Short mmCIF file of C-alpha atoms in Angstrom, two decimals:
data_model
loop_
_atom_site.label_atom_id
_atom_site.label_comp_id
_atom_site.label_asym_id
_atom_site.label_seq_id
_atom_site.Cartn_x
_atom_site.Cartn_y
_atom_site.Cartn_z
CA UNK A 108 144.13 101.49 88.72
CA UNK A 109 142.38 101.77 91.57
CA UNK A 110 141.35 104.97 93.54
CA UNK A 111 139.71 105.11 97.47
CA UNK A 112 138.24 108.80 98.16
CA UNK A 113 137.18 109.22 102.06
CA UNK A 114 135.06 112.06 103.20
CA UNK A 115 133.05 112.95 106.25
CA UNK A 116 136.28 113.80 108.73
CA UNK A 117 135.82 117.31 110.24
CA UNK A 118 135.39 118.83 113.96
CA UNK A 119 132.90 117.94 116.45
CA UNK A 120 132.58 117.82 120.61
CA UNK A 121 132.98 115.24 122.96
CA UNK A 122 129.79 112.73 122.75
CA UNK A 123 128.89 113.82 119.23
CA UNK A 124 128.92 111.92 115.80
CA UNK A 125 130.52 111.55 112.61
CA UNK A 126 130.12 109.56 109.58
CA UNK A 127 133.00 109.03 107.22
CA UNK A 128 131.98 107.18 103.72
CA UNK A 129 135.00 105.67 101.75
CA UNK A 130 134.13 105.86 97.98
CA UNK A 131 136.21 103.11 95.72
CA UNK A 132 136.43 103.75 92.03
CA UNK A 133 138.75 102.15 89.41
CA UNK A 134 139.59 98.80 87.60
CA UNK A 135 138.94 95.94 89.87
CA UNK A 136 137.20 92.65 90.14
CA UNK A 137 136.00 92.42 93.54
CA UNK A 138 136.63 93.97 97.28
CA UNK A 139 137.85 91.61 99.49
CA UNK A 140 138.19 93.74 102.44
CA UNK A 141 137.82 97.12 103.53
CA UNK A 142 138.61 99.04 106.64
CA UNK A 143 139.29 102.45 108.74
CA UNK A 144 142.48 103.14 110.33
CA UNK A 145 143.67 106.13 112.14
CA UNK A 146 146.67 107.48 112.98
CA UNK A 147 146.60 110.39 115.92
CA UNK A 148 149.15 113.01 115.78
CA UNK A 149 153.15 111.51 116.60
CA UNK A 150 151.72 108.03 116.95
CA UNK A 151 151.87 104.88 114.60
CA UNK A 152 148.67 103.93 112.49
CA UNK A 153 146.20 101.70 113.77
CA UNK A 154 143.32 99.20 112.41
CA UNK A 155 139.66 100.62 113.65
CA UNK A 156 137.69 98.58 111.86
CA UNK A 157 137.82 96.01 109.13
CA UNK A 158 134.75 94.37 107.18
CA UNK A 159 134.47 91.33 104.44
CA UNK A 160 132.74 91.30 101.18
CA UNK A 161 130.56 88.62 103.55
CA UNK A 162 129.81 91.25 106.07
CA UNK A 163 131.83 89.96 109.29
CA UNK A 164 133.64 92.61 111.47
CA UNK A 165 135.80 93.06 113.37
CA UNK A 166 136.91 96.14 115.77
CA UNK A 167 139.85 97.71 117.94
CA UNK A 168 138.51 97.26 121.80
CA UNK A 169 138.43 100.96 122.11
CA UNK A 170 135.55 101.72 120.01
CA UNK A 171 133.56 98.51 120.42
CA UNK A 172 129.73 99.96 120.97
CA UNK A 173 130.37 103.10 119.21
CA UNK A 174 131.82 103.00 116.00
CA UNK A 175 130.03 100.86 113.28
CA UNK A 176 131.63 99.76 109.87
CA UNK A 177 129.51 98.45 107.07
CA UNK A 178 130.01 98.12 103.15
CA UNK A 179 127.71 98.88 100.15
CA UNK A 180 128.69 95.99 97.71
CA UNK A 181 126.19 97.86 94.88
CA UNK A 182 128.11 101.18 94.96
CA UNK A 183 131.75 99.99 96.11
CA UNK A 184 131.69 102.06 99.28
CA UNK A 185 132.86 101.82 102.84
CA UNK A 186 131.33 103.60 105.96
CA UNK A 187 132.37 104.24 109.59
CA UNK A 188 129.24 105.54 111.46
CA UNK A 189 131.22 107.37 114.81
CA UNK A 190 129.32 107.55 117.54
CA UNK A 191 129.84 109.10 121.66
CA UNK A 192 133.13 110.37 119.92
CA UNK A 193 136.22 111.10 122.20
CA UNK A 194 138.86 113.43 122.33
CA UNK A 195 141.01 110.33 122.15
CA UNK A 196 139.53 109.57 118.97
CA UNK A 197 141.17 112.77 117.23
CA UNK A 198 143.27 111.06 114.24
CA UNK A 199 143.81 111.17 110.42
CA UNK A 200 141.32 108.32 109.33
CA UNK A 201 142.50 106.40 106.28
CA UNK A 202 139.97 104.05 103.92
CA UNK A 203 142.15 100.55 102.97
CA UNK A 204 141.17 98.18 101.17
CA UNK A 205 142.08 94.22 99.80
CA UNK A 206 140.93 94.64 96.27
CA UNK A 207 141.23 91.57 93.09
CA UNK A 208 142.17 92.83 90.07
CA UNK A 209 142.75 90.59 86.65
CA UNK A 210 145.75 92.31 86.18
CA UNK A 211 147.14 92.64 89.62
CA UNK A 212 145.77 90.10 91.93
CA UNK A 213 145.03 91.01 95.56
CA UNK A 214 146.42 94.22 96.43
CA UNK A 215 146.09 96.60 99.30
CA UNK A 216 144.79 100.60 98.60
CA UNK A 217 144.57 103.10 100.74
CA UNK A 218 142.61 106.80 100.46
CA UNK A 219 144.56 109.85 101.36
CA UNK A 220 142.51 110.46 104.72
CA UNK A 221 140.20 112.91 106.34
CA UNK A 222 140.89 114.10 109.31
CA UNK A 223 138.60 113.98 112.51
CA UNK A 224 138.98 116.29 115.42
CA UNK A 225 137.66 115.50 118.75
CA UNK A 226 137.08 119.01 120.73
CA UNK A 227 135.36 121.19 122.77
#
């Protein structure tokens, strides 16, 4: 069906950046919606970002001004541009996305993560 791939996650310090790209390959129709979430270490998953096929965004409060989310319609891919990273940011970072498919209708993928590690 349909297949995200993430890559980007690895291990930088305090104040540095990270991209993470969010490849989407498969049967499908169109992407509705795709977004980053993150889930740190003994804690529930969390939305970090979302984006529509429009372009609108929207963002958790704790990375408003540093993380940026965009989409490239032309090549199916999602991107999550990490900037003045914090230790609190340290999470498995998961691609999802709100995909139409002929034979399925609206249905929500997800990637298998990457992981990003916030250290000194």
């Amino acid at each position: 069906q349909v297949q995200l791939v993430e890559s980007g996650g690895g291990l930088v310090h305090p104040g540095g950046s990270l991209r993470l790209s969010c490849a989407v390959s498969g049967t499908f129709f169109k992407i509705n919606l795709m977004g980053w979430y993150r889930q740190p270490l003994g804690r529930q998953r969390e939305l970090v970002a979302r984006i529509t096929s429009r372009g609108m965004t929207n963002y958790t409060e704790s990375v408003k001004g540093r993380f940026t989310i965009s989409m490239d319609t032309a090549t199916n891919s999602a991107y999550l541009s990490m900037n003045n990273l914090k230790p609190e940011d340290t999470a498995i970072y998961s691609c999802w996305g709100n995909i139409y498919g002929f034979q399925y209708g609206s249905q929500d993928f997800w990637g298998r993560g990457t992981q990003v590690t916030v250290s000194s």
